[in-house]
Coordinates of C-alpha atoms and ligand atoms in Angstrom, one line a residue:
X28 CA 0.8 -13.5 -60.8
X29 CA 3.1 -15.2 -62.9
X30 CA 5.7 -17.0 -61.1
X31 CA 3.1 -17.5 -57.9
X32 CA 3.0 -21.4 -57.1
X33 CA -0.4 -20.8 -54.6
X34 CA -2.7 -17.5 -54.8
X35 CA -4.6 -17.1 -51.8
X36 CA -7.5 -15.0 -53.1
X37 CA -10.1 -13.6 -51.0
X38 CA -10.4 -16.7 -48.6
X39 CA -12.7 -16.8 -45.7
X40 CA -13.9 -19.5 -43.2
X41 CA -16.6 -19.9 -41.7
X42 CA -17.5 -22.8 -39.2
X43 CA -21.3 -23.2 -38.4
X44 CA -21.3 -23.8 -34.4
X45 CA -24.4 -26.0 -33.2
X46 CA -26.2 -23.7 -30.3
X47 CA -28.8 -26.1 -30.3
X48 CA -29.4 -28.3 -26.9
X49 CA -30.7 -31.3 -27.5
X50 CA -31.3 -33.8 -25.1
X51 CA -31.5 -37.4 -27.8
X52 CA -30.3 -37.4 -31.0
X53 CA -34.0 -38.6 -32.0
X54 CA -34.9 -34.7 -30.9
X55 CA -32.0 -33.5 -33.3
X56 CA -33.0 -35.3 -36.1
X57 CA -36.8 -34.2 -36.0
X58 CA -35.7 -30.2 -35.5
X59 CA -33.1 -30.4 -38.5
X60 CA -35.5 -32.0 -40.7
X61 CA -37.6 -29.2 -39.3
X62 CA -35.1 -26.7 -40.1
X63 CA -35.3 -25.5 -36.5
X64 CA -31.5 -26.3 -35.8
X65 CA -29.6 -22.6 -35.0
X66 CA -26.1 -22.1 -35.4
X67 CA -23.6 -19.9 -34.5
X68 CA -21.5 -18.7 -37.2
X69 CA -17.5 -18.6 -36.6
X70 CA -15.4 -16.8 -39.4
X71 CA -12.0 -18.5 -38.8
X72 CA -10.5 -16.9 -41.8
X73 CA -11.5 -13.3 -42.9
X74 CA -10.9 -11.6 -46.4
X75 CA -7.3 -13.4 -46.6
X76 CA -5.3 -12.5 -49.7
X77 CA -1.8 -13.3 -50.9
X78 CA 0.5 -14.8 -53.1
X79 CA 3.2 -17.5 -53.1
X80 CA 6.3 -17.3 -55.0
X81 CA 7.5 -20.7 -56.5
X82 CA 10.5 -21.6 -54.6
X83 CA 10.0 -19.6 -51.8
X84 CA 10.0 -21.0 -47.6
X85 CA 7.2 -19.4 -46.3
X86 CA 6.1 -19.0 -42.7
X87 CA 2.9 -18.8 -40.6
X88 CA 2.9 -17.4 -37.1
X89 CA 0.2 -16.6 -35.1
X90 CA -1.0 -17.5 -31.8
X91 CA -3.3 -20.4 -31.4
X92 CA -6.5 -20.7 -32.6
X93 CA -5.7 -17.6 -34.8
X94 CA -6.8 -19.7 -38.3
X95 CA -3.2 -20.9 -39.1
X96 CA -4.6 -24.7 -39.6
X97 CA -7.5 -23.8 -41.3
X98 CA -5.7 -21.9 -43.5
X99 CA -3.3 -25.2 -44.6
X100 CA -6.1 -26.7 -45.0
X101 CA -7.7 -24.6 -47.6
X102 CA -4.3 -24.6 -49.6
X103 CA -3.8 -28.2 -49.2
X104 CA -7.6 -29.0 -50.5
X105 CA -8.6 -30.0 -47.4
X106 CA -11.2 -27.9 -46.8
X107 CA -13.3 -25.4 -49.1
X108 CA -13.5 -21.9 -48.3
X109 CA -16.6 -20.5 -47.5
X110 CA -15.9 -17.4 -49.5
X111 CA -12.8 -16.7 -52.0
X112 CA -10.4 -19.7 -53.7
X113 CA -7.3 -21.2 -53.5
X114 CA -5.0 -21.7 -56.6
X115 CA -2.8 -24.2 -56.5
X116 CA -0.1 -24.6 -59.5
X117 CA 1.5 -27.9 -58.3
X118 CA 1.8 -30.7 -56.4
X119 CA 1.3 -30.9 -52.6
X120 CA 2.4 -33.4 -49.8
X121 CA 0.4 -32.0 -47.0
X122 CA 1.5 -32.8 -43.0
X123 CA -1.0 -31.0 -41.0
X124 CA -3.1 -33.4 -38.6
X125 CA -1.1 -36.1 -37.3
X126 CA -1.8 -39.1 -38.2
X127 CA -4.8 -38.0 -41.1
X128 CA -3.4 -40.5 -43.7
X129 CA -2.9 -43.1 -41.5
X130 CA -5.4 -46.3 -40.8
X131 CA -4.6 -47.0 -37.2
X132 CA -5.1 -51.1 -37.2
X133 CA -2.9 -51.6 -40.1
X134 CA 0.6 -51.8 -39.7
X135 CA 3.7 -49.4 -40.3
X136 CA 4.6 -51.3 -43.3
X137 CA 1.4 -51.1 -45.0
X138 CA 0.7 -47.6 -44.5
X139 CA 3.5 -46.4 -45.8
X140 CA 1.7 -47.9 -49.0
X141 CA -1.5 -46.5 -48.1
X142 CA 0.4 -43.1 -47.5
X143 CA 2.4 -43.2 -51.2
X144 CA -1.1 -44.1 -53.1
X145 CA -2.8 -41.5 -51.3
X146 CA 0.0 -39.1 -52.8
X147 CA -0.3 -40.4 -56.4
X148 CA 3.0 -42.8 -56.5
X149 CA 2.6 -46.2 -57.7
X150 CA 3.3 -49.1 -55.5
X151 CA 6.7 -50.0 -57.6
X152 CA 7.8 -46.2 -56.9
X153 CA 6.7 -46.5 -52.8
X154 CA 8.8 -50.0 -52.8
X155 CA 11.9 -47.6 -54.2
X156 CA 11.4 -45.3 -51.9
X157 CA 10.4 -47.5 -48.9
X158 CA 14.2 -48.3 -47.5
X159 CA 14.6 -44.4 -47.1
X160 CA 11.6 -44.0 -45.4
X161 CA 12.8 -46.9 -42.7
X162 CA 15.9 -45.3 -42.5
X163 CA 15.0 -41.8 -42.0
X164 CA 12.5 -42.5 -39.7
X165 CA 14.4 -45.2 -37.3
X166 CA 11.1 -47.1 -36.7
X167 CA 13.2 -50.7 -38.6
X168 CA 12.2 -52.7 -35.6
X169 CA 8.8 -51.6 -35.8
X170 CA 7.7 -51.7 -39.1
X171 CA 5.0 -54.6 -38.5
X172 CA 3.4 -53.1 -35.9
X173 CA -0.3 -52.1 -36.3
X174 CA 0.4 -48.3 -35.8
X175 CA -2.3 -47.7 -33.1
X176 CA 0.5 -49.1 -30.7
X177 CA 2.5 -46.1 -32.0
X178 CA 3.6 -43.2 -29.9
X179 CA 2.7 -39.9 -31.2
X180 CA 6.6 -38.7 -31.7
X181 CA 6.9 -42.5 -34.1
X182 CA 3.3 -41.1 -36.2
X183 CA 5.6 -38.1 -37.0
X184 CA 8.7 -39.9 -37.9
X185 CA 7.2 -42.1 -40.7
X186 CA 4.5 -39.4 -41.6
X187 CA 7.3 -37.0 -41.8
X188 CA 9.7 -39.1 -43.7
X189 CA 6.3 -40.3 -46.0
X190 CA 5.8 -36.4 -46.7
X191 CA 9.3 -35.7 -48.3
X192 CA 10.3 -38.3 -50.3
X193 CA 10.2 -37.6 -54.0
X194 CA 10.1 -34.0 -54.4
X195 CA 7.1 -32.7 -54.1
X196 CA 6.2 -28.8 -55.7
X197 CA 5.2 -27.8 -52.0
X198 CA 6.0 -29.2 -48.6
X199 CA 3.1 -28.5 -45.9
X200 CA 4.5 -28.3 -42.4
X201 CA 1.9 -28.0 -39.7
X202 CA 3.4 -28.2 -36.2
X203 CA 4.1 -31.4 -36.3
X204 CA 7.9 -31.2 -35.6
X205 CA 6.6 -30.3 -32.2
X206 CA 6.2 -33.8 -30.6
X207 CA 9.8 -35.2 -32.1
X208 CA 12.4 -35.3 -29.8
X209 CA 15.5 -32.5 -30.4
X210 CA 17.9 -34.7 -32.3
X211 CA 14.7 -35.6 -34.7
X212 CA 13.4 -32.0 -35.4
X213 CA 17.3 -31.1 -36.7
X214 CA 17.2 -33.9 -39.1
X215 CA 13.4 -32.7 -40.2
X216 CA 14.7 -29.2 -41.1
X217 CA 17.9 -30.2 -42.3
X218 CA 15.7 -32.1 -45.0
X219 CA 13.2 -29.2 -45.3
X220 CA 16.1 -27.1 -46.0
X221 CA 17.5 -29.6 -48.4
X222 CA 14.2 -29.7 -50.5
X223 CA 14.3 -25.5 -50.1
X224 CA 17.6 -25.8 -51.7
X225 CA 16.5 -28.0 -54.0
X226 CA 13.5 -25.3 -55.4
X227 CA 10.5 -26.7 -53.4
X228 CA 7.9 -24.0 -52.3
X229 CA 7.8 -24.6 -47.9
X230 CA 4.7 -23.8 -46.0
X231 CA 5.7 -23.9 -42.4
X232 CA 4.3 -23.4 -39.0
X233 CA 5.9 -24.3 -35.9
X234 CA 5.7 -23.7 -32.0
X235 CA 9.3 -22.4 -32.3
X236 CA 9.7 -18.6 -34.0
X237 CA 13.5 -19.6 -33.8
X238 CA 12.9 -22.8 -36.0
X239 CA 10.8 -20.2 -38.5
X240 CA 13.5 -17.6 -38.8
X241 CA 16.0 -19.9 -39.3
X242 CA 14.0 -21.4 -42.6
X243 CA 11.8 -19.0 -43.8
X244 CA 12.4 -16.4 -46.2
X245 CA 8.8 -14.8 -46.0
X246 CA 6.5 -15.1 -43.1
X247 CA 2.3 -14.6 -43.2
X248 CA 1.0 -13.3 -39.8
X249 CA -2.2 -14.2 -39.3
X250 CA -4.3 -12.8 -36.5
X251 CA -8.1 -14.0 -34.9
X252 CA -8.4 -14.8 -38.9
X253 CA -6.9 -11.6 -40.6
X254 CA -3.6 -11.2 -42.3
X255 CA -2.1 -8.7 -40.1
X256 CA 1.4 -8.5 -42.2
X257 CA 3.2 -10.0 -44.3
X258 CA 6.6 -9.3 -45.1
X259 CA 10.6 -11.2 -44.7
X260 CA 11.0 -13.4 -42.4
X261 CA 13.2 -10.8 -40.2
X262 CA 10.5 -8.0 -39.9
X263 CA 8.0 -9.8 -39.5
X264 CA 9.3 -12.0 -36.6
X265 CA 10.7 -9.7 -35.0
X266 CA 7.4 -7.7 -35.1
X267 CA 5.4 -10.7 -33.7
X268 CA 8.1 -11.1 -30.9
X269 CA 7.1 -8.3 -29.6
X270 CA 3.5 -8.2 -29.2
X271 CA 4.2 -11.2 -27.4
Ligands
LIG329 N1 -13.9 -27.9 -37.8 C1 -14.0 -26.8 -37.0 N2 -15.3 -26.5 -36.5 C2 -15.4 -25.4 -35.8 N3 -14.4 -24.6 -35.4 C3 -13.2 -24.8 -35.9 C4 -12.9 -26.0 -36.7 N4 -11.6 -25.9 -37.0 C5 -11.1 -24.9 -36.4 N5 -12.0 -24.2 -35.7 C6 -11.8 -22.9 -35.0 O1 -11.2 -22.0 -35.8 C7 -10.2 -21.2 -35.1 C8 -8.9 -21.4 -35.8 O2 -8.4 -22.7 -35.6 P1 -7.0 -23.1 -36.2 O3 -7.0 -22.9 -37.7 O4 -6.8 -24.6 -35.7 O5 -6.0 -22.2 -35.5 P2 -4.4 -22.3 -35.3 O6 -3.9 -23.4 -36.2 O7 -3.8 -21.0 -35.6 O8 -4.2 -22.6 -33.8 C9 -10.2 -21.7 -33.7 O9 -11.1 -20.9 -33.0 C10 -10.8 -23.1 -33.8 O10 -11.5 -23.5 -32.6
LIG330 MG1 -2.9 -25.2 -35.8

């Protein structure tokens, strides 16, 4: 469609699950060369299809291990589906695994570097944007510090405040609000609902349905790897509340 930022179209998943037991990896190599490995096939995602309106604050509920990952990740590039496509008609800054952009023996400082050329900005544009990323994500004392010493809630503060500076077409937000403490997560949203006010296009899944009705506008239910409804934010919350 027209004014869609991201058309879903057709995508499905499949993971191919080793059944094979082997007892040396000597053994595995001769059977695969062999082609005797078997696998289990696993269709995480099935025959999803929708659009995304530029603009809009979209969000994913479903419970776990229902396909909501896998699906970021075919939107963010991540992954390829096994069937179907994603198009994508701008600019991403993806936060789905913790800690994926990071290099864990260098230090706070220098991934933030890593981080900004991994999302396309120069280093003159990261050393602009490098006192707000301090800032925001209260680590100042820690910037030098290789960021394997980090605790999982200070990986989310700088990835988080990484992910939204500039202004990105689409803001990927995979659950990982989840390990900040209260006081953090408000700030988070307040700046995911800055950038939403601002005209950027929100994917968002969280462990709180409050946290999704209070940002999203539209909500994707997804469902042992179907899309099971789609719909405003208010139906279709209230709709997953109670099947819970
Ligand atoms: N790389 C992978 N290999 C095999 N199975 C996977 C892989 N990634 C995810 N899965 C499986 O796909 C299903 C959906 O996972 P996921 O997308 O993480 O769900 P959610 O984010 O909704 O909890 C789960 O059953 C999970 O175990
Ligand atoms: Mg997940």
């Amino acid at each position: 469609m027209e004014d869609s930022i991201i058309e879903v179209k057709d995508v499905s998943m499949c993971f191919n699950l080793s059944k094979e037991k082997v007892d040396n990896l000597k053994e595995y190599v001769i059977k695969a060369i062999k082609g005797q490995i078997k696998y289990d096939e696993f269709w995480a995602l099935k025959n999803i299809s929708f659009d995304i309106k530029r603009g809009d604050s979209v969000g994913l509920v479903g419970f776990n291990g229902s396909g909501k990952s896998t699906l970021l990740k075919t939107i963010a590039g991540v992954l390829k589906p096994t069937k179907g496509e994603v198009v994508v008609h701008g600019s991403i800054a993806p936060l789905i695994e913790l800690g994926a952009g990071f290099d864990m023996d260098l230090t706070a400082r220098e991934n933030v570097f890593l981080n900004g050329a991994i999302l396309g900005y120069s280093r003159k544009e990261m050393e602009g944007y490098y006192d707000d990323i301090v800032e925001f994500s209260e680590l100042e004392a820690f910037m030098d510090v290789p960021v394997k010493n980090f605790s999982s809630g200070m990986l989310a503060r700088l990835a988080f405040a990484i992910a939204t500076i500039g202004t990105p077409d689409i803001l990927i937000v995979d659950e990982v609000l989840a390990v900040g403490d209260f006081k953090f997560q408000e700030k988070c949203m307040a700046r995911i609902q800055n950038m939403v006010d601002n005209g950027a296009t929100i994917l968002f899944v969280s462990h709180s349905i409050e946290q999704v009705e209070r940002l999203c506008k539209s909500v994707v239910w997804i469902n042992k790897g179907n899309l099971k409804m789609i719909g405003s934010s208010e139906e279709i919350c209230e709709a997953y509340k109670n099947s819970q």
